[in-house]
PDB file of C-alpha atoms in Angstrom:
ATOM      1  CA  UNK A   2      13.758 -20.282  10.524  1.00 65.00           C
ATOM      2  CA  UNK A   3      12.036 -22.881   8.839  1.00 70.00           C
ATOM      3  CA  UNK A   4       8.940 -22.499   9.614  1.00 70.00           C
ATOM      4  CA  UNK A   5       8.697 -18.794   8.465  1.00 71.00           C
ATOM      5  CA  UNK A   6       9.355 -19.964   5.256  1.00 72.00           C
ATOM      6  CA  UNK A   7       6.951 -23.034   5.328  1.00 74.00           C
ATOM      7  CA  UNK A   8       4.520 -21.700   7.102  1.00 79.00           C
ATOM      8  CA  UNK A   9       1.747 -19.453   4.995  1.00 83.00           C
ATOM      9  CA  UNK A  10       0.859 -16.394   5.835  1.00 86.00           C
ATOM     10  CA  UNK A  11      -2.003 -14.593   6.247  1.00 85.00           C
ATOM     11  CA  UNK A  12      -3.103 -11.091   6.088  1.00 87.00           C
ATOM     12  CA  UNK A  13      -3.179 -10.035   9.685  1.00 88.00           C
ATOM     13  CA  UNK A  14       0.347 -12.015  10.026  1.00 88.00           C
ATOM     14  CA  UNK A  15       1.762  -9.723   7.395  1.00 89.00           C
ATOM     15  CA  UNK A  16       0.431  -6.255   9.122  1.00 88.00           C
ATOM     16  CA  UNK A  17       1.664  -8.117  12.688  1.00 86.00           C
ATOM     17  CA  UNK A  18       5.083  -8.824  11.174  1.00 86.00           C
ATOM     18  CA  UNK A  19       5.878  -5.632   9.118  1.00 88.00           C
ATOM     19  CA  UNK A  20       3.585  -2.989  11.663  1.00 83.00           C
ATOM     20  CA  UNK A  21       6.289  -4.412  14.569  1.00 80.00           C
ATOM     21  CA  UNK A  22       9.314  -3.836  12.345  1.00 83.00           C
ATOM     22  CA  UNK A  23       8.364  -0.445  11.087  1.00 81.00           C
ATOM     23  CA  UNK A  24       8.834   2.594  13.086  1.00 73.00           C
ATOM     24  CA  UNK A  25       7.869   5.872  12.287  1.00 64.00           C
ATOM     25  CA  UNK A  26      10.485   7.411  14.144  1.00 69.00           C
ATOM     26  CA  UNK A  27      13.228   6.686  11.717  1.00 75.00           C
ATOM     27  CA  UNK A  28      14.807   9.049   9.423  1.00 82.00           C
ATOM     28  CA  UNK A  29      12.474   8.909   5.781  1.00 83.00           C
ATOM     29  CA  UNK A  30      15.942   7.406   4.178  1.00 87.00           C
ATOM     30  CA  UNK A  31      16.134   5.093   6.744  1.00 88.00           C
ATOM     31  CA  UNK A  32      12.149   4.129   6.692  1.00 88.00           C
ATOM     32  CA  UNK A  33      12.119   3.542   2.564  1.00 91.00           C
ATOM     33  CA  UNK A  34      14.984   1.354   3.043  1.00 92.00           C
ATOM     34  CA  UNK A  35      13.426  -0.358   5.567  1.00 92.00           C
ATOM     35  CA  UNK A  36       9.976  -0.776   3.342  1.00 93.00           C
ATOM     36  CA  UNK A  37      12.328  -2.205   0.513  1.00 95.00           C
ATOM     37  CA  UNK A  38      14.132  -4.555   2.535  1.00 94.00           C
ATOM     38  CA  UNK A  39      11.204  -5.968   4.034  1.00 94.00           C
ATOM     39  CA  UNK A  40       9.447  -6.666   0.530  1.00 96.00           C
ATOM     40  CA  UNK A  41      12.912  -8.010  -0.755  1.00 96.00           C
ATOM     41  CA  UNK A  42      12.763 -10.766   2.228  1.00 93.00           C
ATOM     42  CA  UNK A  43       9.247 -11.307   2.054  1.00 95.00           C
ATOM     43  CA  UNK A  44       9.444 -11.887  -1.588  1.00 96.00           C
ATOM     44  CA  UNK A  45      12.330 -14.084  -1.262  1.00 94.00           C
ATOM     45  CA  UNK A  46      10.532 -16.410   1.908  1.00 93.00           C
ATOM     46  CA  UNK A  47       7.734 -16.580  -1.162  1.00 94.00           C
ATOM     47  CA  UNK A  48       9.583 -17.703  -4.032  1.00 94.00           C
ATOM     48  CA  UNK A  49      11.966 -20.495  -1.966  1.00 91.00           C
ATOM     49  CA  UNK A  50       8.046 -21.939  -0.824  1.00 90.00           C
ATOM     50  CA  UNK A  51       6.957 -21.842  -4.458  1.00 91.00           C
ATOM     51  CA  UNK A  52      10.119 -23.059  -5.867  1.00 90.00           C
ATOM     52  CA  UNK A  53      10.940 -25.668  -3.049  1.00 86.00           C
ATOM     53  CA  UNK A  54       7.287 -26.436  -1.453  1.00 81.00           C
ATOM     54  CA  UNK A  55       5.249 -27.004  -4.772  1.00 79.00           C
ATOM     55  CA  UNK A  56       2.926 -24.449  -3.131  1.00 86.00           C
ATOM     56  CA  UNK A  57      -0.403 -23.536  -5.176  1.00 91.00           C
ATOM     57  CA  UNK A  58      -0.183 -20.763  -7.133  1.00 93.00           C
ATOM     58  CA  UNK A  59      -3.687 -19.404  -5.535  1.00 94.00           C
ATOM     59  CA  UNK A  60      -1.451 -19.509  -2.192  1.00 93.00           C
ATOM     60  CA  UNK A  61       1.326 -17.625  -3.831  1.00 95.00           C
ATOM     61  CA  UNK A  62      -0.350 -14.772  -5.303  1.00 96.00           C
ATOM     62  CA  UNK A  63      -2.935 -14.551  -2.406  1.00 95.00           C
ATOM     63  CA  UNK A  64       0.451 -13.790  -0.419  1.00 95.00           C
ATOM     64  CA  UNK A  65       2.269 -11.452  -2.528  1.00 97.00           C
ATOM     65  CA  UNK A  66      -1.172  -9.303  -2.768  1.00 97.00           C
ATOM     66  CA  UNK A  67      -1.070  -9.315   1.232  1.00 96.00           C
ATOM     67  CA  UNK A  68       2.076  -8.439   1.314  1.00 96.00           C
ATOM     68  CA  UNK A  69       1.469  -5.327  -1.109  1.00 97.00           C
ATOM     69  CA  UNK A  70      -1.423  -4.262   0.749  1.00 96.00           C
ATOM     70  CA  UNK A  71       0.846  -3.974   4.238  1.00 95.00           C
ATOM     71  CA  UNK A  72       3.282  -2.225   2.571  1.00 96.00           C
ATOM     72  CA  UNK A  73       0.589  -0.007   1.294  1.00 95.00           C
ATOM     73  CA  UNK A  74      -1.330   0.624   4.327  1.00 93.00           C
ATOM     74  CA  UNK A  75       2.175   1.047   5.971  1.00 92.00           C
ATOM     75  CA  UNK A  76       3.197   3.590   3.503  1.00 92.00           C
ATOM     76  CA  UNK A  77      -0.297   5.423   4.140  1.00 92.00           C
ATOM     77  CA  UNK A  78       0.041   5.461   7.907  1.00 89.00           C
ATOM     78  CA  UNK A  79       3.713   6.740   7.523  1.00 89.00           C
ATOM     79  CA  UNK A  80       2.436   9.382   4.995  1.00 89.00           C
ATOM     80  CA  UNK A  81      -0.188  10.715   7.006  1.00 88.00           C
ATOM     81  CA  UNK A  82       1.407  11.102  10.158  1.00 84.00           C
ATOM     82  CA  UNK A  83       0.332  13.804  11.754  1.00 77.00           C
ATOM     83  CA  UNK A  84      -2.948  14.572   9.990  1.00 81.00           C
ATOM     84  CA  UNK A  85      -5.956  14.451  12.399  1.00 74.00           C
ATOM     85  CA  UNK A  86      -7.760  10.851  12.185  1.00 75.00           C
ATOM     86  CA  UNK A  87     -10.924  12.881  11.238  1.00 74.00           C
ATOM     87  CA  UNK A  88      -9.654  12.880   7.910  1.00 75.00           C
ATOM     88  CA  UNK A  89      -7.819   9.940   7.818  1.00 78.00           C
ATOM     89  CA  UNK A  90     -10.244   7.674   8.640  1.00 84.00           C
ATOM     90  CA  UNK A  91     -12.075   8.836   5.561  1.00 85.00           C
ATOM     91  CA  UNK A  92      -9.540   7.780   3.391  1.00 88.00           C
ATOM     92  CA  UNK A  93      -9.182   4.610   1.753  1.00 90.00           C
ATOM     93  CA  UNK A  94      -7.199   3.138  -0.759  1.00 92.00           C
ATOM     94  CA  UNK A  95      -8.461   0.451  -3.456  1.00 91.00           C
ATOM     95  CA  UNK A  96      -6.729  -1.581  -5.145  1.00 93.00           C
ATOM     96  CA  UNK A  97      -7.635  -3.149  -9.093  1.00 90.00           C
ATOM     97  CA  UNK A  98      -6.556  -5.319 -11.485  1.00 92.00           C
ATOM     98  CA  UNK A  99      -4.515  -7.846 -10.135  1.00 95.00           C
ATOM     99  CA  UNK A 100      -4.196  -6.697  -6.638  1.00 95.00           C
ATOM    100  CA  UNK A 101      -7.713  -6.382  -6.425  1.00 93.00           C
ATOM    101  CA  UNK A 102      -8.305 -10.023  -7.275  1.00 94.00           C
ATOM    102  CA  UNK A 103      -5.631 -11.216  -4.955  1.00 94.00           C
ATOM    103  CA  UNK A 104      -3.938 -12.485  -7.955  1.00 96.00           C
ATOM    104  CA  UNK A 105      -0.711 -10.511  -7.623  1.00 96.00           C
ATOM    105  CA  UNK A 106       2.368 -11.912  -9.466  1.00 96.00           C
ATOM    106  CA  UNK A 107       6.316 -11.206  -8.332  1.00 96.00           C
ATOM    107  CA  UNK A 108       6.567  -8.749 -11.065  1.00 94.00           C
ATOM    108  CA  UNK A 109       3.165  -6.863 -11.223  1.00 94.00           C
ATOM    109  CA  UNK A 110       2.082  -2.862 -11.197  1.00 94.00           C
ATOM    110  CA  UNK A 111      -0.424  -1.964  -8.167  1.00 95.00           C
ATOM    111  CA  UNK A 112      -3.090  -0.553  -9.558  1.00 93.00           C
ATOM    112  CA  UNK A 113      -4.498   2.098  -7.190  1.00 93.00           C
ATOM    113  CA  UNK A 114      -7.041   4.488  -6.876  1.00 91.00           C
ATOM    114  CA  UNK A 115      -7.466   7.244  -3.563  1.00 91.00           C
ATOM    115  CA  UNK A 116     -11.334   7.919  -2.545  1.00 90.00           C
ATOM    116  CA  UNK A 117     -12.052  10.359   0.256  1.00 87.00           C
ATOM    117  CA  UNK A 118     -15.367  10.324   2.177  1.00 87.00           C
ATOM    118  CA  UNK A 119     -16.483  14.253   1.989  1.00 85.00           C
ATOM    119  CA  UNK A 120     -19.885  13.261   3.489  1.00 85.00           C
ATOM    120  CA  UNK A 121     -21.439  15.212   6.357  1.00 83.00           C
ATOM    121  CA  UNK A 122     -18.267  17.870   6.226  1.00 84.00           C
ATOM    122  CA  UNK A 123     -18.635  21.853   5.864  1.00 86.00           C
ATOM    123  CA  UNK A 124     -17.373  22.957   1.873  1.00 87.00           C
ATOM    124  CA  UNK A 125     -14.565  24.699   3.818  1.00 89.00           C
ATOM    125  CA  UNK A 126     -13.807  21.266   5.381  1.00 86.00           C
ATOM    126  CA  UNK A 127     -14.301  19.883   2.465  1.00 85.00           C
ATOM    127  CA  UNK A 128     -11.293  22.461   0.737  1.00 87.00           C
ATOM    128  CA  UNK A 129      -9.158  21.929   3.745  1.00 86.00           C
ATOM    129  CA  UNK A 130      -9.161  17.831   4.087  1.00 85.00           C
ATOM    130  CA  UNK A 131      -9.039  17.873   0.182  1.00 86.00           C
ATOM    131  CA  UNK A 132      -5.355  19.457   0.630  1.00 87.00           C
ATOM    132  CA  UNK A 133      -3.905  17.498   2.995  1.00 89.00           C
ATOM    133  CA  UNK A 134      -5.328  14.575   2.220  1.00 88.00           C
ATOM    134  CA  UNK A 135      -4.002  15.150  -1.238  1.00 89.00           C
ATOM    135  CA  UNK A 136      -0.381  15.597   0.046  1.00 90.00           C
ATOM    136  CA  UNK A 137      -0.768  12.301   1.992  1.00 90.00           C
ATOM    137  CA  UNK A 138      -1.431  10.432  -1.256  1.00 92.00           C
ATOM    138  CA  UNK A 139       1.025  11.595  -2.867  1.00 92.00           C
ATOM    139  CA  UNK A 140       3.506  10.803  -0.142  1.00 92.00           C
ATOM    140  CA  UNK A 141       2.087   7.768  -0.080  1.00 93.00           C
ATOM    141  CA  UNK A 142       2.211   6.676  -3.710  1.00 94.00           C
ATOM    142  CA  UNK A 143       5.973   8.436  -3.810  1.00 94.00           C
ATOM    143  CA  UNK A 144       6.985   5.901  -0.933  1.00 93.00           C
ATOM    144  CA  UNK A 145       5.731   3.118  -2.905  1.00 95.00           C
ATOM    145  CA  UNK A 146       7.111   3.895  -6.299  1.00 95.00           C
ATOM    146  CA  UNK A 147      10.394   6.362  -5.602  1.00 94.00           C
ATOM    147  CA  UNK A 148      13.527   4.769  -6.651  1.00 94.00           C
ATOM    148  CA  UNK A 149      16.540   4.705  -4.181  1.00 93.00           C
ATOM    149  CA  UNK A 150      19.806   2.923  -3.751  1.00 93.00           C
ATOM    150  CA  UNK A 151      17.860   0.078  -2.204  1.00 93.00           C
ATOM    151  CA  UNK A 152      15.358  -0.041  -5.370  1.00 93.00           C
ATOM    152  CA  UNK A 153      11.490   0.467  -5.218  1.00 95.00           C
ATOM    153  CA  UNK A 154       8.610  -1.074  -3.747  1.00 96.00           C
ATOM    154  CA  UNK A 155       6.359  -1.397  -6.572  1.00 96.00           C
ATOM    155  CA  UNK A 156       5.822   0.234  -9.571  1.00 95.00           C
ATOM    156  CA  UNK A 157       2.424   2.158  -9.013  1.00 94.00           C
ATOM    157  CA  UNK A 158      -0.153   3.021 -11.502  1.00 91.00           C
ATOM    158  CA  UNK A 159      -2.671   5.491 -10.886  1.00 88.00           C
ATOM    159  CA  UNK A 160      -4.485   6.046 -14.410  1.00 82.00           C
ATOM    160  CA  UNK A 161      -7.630   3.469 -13.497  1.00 75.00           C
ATOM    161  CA  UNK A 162      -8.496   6.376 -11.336  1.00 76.00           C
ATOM    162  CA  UNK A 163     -12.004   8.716 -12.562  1.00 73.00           C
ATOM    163  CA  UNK A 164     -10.748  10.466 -15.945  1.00 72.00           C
ATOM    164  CA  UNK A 165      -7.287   8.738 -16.125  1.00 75.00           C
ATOM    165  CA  UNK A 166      -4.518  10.921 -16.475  1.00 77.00           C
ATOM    166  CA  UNK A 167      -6.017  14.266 -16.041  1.00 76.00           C
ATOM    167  CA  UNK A 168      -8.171  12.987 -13.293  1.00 75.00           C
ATOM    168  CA  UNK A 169      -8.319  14.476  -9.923  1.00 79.00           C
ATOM    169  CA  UNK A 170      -5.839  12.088  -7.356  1.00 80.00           C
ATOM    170  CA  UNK A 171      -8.346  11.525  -5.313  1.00 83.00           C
ATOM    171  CA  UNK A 172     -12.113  11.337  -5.739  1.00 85.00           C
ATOM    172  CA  UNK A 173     -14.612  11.808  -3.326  1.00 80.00           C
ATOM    173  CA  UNK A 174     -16.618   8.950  -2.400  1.00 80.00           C
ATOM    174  CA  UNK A 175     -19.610  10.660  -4.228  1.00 81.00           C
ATOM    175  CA  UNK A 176     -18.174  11.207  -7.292  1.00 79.00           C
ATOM    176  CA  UNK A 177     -16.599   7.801  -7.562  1.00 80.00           C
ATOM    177  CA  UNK A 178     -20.135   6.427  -7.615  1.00 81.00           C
ATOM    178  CA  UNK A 179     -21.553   9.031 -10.085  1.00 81.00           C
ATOM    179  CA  UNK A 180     -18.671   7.730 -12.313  1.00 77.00           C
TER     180      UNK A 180
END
């Protein structure tokens, strides 16, 4: 309707919207299609308000950064399925550069890093969460950035991360701050 594409949206709209439309119980093909549609639409209800509306660019790049960061949390949630929310909910991922200031643009990287809360566990729960945790990412970032018949959802760069390139995927919250 109209008013979807007048109206602005906020952050909690976007994880109302997309959380509602997304169901884990789908086939993975028919999930990361799902993910890309939903950014092609949303990106498409963003550019007719910025083309047509004369909307501010602070509104339009506050939106496509809230968009990415649903699609991101969604993509974690749907990657970690499964794993115990003792682990999970010592997970978090940041974003930088552009997402991280909000100032996304239609064409933009994410720029992402993983950091994993290891405080107050054993060094054998340490090992253990490290693993799976490690496997969620990855899922994660590979649901993001994997390219399929219906395209991508962002290209994903993960080099800001401790060490760049030969840095662990994750970093524990610890070692994030020694860095």
């Amino acid at each position: 309707s109209l008013d979807q594409i007048v109206n602005t949206k906020r952050r909690i709209d976007y994880y109302s919207d997309i959380f509602e439309e997304l169901h884990p119980e789908k086939t993975r093909n028919d999930w990361y299609g799902t993910l890309r549609n939903i950014r092609r639409r949303e990106i498409l209800r963003i550019a007719l308000r910025d083309i047509m509306m004369e909307t501010s660019l602070r509104s339009i790049t506050s939106e496509l950064s809230y968009l990415a960061e649903t699609l991101i949390q969604c993509s974690l949630i749907y990657a970690c399925r499964g794993v115990t929310k003792d682990y999970t909910d010592r997970l978090c991922i940041i974003g930088f550069g552009k997402l991280g200031g909000t100032e996304l643009n239609y064409s933009s990287d994410i720029d992402l890093i993983a950091v994993f809360d290891t405080r107050s566990l054993s060094k054998e729960k340490v090992i253990e969460s490290s693993r799976i945790i490690k496997k969620c990412i990855k899922q994660c970032l590979n649901t993001l950035s994997d390219y399929t018949k219906d395209g991508f959802v962002y290209r994903v760069d993960v080099n800001l991360r401790p060490f760049g390139r030969t840095g662990d995927l994750m970093s524990s919250l610890e070692a994030l701050i020694e860095y």
